Short mmCIF file of C-alpha atoms in Angstrom, two decimals:
data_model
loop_
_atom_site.label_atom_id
_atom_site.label_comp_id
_atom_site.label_asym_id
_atom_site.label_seq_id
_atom_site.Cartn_x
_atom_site.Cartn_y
_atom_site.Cartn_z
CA UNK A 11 55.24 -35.33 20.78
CA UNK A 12 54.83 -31.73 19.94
CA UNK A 13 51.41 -30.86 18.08
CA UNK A 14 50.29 -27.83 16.00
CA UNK A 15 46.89 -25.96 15.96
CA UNK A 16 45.55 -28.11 13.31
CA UNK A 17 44.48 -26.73 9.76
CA UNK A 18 40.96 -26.23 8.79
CA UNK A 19 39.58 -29.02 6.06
CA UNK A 20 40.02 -25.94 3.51
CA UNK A 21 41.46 -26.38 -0.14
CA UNK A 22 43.90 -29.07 0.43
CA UNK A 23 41.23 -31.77 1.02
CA UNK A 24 39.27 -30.28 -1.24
CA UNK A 25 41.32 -30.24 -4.03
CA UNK A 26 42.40 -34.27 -3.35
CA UNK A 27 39.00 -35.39 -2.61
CA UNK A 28 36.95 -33.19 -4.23
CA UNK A 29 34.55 -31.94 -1.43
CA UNK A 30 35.12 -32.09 2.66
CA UNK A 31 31.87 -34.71 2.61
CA UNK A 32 31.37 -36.60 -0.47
CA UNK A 33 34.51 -38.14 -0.50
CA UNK A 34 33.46 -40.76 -3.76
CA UNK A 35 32.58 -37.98 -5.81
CA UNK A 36 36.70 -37.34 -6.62
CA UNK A 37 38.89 -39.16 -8.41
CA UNK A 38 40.63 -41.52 -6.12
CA UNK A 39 44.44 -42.21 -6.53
CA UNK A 40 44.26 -45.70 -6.01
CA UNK A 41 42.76 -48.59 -7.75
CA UNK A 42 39.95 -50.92 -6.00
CA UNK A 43 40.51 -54.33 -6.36
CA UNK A 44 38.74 -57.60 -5.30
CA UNK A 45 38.26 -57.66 -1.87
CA UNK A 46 37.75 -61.15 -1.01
CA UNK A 47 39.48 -62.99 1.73
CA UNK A 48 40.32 -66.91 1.87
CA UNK A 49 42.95 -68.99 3.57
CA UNK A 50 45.28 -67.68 5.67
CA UNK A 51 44.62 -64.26 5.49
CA UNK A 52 41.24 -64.85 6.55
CA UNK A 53 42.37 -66.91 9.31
CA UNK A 54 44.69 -64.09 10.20
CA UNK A 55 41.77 -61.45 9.90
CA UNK A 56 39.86 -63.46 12.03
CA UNK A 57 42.24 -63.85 14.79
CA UNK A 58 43.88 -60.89 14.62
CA UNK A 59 41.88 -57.86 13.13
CA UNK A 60 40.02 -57.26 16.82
CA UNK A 61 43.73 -56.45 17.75
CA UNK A 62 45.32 -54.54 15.13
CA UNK A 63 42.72 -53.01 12.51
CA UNK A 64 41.92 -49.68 13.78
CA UNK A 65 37.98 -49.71 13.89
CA UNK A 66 37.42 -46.09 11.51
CA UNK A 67 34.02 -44.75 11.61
CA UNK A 68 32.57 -43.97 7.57
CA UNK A 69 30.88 -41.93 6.18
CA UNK A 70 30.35 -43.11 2.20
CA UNK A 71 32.19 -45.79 0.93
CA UNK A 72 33.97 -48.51 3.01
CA UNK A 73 37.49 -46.88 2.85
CA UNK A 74 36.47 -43.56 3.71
CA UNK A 75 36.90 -41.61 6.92
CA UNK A 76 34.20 -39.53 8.90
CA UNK A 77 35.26 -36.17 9.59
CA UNK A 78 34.86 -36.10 13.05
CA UNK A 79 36.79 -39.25 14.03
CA UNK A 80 40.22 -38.43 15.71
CA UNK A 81 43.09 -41.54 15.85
CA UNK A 82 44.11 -41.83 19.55
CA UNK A 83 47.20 -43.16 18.85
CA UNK A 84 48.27 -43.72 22.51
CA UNK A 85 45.14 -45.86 23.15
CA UNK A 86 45.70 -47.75 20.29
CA UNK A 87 49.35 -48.62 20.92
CA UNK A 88 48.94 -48.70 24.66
CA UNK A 89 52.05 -46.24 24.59
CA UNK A 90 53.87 -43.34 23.64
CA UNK A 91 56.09 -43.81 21.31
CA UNK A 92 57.11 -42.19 17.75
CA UNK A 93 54.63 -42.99 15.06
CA UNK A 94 55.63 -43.66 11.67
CA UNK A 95 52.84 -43.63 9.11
CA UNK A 96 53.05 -45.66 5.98
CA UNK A 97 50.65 -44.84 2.77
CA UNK A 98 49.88 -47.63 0.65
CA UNK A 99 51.41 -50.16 2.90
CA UNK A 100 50.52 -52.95 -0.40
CA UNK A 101 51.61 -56.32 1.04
CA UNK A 102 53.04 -54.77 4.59
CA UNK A 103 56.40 -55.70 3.88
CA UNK A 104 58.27 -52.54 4.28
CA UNK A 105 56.26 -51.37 7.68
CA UNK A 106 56.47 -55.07 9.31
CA UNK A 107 60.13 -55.80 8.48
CA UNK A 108 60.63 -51.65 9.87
CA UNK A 109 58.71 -52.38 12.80
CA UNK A 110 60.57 -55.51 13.80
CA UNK A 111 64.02 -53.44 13.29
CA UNK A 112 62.44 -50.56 15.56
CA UNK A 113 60.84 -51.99 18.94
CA UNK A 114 60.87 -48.54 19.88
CA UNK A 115 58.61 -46.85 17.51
CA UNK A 116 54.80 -47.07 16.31
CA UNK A 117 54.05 -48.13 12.71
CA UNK A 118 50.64 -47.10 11.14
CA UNK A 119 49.53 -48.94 7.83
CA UNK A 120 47.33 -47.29 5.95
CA UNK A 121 45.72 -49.16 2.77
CA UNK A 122 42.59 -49.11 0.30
CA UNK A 123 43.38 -52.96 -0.56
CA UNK A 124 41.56 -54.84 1.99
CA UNK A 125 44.07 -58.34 1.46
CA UNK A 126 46.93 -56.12 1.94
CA UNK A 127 45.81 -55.51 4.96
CA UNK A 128 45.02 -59.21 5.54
CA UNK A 129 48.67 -60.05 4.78
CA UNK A 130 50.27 -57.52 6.69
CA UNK A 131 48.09 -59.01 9.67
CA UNK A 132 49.82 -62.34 8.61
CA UNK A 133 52.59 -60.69 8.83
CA UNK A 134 52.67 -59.20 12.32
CA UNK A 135 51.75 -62.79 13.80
CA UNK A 136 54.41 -64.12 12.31
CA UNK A 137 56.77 -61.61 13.39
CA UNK A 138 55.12 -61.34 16.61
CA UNK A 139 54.99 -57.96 16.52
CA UNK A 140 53.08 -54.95 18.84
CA UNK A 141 54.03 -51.96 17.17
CA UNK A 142 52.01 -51.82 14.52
CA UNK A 143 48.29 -51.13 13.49
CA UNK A 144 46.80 -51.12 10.29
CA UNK A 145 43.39 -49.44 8.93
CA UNK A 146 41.55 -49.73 5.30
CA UNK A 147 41.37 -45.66 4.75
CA UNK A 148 41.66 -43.58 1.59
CA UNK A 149 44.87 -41.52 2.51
CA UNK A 150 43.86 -37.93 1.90
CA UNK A 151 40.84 -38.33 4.96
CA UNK A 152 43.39 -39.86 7.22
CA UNK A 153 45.47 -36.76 6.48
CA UNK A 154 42.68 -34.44 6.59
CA UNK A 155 40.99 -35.21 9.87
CA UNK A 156 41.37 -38.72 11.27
CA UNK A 157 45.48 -37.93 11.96
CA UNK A 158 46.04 -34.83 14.50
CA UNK A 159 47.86 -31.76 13.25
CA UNK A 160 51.64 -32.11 14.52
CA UNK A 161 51.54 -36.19 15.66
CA UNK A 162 53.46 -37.90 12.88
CA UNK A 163 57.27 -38.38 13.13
CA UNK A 164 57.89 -39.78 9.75
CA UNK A 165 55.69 -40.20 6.49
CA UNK A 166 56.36 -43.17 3.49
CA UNK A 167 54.85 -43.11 0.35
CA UNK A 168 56.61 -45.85 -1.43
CA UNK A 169 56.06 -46.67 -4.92
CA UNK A 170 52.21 -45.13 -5.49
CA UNK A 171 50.51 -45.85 -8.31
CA UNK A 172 51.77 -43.74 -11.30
CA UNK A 173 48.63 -43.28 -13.58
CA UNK A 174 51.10 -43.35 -16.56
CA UNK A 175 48.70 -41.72 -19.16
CA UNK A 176 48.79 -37.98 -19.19
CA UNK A 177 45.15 -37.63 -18.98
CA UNK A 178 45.50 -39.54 -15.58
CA UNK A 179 47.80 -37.77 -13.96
CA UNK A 180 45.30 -35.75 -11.95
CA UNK A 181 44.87 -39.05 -10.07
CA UNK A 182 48.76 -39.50 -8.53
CA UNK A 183 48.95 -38.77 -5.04
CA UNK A 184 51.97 -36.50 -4.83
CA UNK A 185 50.68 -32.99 -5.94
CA UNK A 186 50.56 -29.81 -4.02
CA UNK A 187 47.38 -30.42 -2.04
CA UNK A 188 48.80 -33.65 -0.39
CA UNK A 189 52.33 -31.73 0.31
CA UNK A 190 49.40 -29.61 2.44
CA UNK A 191 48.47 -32.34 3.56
CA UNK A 192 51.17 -34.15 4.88
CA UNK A 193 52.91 -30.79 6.17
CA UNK A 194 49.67 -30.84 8.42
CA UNK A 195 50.82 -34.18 10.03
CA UNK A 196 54.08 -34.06 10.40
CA UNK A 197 55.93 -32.70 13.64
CA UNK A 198 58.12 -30.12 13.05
CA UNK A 199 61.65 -31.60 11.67
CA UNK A 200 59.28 -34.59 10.76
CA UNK A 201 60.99 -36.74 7.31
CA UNK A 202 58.72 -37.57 4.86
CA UNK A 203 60.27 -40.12 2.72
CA UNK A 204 59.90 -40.97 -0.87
CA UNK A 205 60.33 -43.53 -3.65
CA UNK A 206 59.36 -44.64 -7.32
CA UNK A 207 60.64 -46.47 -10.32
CA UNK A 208 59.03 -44.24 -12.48
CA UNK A 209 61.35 -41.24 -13.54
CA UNK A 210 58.37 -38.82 -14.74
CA UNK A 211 56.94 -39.36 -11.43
CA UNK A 212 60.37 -38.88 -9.48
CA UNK A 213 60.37 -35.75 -11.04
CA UNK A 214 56.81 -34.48 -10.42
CA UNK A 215 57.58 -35.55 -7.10
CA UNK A 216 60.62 -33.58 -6.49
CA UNK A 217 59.23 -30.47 -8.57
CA UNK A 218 56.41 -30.40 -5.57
CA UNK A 219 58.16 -30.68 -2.39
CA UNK A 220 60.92 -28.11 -4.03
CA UNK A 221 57.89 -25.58 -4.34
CA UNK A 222 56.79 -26.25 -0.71
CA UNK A 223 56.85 -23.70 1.81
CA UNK A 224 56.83 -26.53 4.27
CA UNK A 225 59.69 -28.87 3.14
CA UNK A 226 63.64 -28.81 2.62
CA UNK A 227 65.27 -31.11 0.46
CA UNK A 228 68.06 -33.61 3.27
CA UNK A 229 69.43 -34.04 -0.70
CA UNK A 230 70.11 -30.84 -2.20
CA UNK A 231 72.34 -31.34 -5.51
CA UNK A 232 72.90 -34.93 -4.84
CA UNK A 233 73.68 -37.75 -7.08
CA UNK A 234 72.81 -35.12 -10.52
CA UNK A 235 75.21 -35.51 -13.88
CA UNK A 236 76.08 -38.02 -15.76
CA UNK A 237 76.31 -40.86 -12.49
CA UNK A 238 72.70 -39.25 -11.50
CA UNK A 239 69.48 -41.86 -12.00
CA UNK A 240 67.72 -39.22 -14.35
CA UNK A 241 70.73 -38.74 -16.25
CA UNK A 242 70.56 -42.62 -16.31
CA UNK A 243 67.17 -42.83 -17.65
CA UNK A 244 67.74 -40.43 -20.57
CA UNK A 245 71.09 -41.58 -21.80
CA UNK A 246 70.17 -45.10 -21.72
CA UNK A 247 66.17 -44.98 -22.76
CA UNK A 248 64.41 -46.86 -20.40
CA UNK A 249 60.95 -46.76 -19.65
CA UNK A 250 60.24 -46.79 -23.00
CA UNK A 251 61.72 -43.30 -23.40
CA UNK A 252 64.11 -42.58 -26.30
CA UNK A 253 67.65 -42.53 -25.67
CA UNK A 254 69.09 -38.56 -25.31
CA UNK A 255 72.17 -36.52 -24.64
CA UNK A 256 69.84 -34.92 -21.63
CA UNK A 257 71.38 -34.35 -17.92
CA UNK A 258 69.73 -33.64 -14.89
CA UNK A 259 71.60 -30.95 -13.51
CA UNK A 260 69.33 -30.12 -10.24
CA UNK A 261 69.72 -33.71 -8.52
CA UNK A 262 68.46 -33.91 -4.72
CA UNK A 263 68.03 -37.98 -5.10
CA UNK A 264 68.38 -38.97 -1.98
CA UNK A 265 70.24 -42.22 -1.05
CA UNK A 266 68.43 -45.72 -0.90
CA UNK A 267 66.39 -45.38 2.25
CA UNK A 268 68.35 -48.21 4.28
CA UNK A 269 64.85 -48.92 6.88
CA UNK A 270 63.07 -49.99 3.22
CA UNK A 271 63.36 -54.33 2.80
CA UNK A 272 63.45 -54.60 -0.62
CA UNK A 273 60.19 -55.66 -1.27
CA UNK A 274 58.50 -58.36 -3.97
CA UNK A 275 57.00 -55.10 -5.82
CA UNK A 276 60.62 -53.05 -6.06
CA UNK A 277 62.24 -56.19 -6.92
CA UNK A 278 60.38 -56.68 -10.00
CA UNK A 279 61.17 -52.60 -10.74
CA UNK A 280 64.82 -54.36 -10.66
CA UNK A 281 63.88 -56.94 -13.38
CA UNK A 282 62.30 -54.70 -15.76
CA UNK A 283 65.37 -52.54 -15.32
CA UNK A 284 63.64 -49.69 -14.32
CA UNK A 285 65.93 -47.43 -11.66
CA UNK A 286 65.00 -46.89 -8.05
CA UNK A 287 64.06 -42.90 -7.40
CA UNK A 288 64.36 -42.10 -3.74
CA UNK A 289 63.56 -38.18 -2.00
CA UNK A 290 63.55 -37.43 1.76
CA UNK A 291 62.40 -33.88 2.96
CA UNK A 292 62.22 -32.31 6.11
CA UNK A 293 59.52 -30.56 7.21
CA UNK A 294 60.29 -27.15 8.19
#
């Protein structure tokens, strides 16, 4: 893989974490929940974690990263190979079921939610997979430092947590720092892929990879007007929203990303009737 001079910890951590050290001192775009193991995802800690969970050195708190730790990701495959790099990996659905379809590539799962992780062990046993490690991290430090500059052939961030209320909106992931951030990653022509069922946060989302230097749209234009999701959203009121004559002229929804399983969490987006929102940008 090609790598870039990597980019000092400068505003872009900063401004997701809050400082370069005291990582717990930010507000965190994720929400902790119990982190108690039993049955067979302890089982399949226990047998398999010595394997697959990457073994991160901390600093603070249990999901955070220390600065100077560098993934080797060769060592920890036992291989060169692409790496794709999945944030908020949830249940490991979508990175196990990706991983089975593509022997050929490295999967990292990256994920606050301790029996996530669990399952997604589960997961690769069942599937008997190789290709994939997982590690308990808050995203922004495995951005920052633990991930070299230039190493990352693809990027997910599939269905993050919205923060619905205005006054927590400061918490979503996808702002301007972590388009920074992820630029830093990323190989040149690298994808980083997209998705939510939450139109405010599709557009948010779009509005900041538009604005960055270091992305193009694969989707310019696409699926806007009246056939458009947006458009969708408006005309018919969902999410709440009040029904309006609106139409989302500027598009760039990209098509369903085909390497996503639809997972337990997106089908229940499906029986809410909320609409899928998908974006896929290449880094420059």
């Amino acid at each position: 893989m090609t790598t870039e001079p990597a980019l000092p910890v400068t505003d872009a951590a900063k401004d997701v974490q809050g400082t370069e050290t005291h990582h717990f001192r930010a507000p965190v775009s994720f929400v902790r929940r119990g982190s108690r193991l039993q049955g067979r995802r302890q089982q399949a800690w226990d047998e398999l974690s010595d394997v697959f969970v990457i073994d991160v050195p901390r600093v603070q708190a249990d999901t955070s990263v220390d600065p100077d730790y560098v993934f080797d990701a060769e060592a920890a495959f036992g291989r060169q190979a692409p790496i794709v790099v999945e944030i908020g990996s949830g249940l490991g659905e979508a990175v196990t079921h990706a991983a089975e379809q593509n022997p050929d590539k490295n999967f990292l799962a990256v994920e606050v939610y301790l029996p996530g992780l669990a399952q997604t062990l589960q997961r690769i046993g069942q599937k008997n997979l190789t290709n994939v490690r997982v590690v308990q991290a808050n995203a922004p430090e495995v951005l920052t430092t633990m991930l070299p500059a230039g190493s990352v052939d693809e990027l997910w961030v599939f269905f993050p947590d919205p923060w619905h209320k205005t006054r927590h909106h400061k918490r979503r992931m996808v702002k301007d720092s972590f388009a920074e951030l992820a630029a830093r990653v990323l190989v040149p022509g690298g994808l980083w892929r997209l998705a939510t069922d939450w139109s405010d946060y599709a557009v948010q989302m779009r509005e900041v990879l538009d604005a960055s230097p270091h992305f193009e749209n694969l989707h310019p234009g696409e699926r806007a007007g009246a056939d458009g999701p947006l458009t969708q959203v408006y005309a018919q009121g969902l999410e709440g929203k009040e029904a309006s004559d609106d139409v989302d002229t500027r598009g760039g929804w990209a098509p369903r990303f085909e390497g996503r399983i639809l997972t337990s969490f997106e089908n229940k987006a499906h029986q809410a009737n909320r609409l899928i929102f998908d974006l896929t940008y290449r880094k420059a």
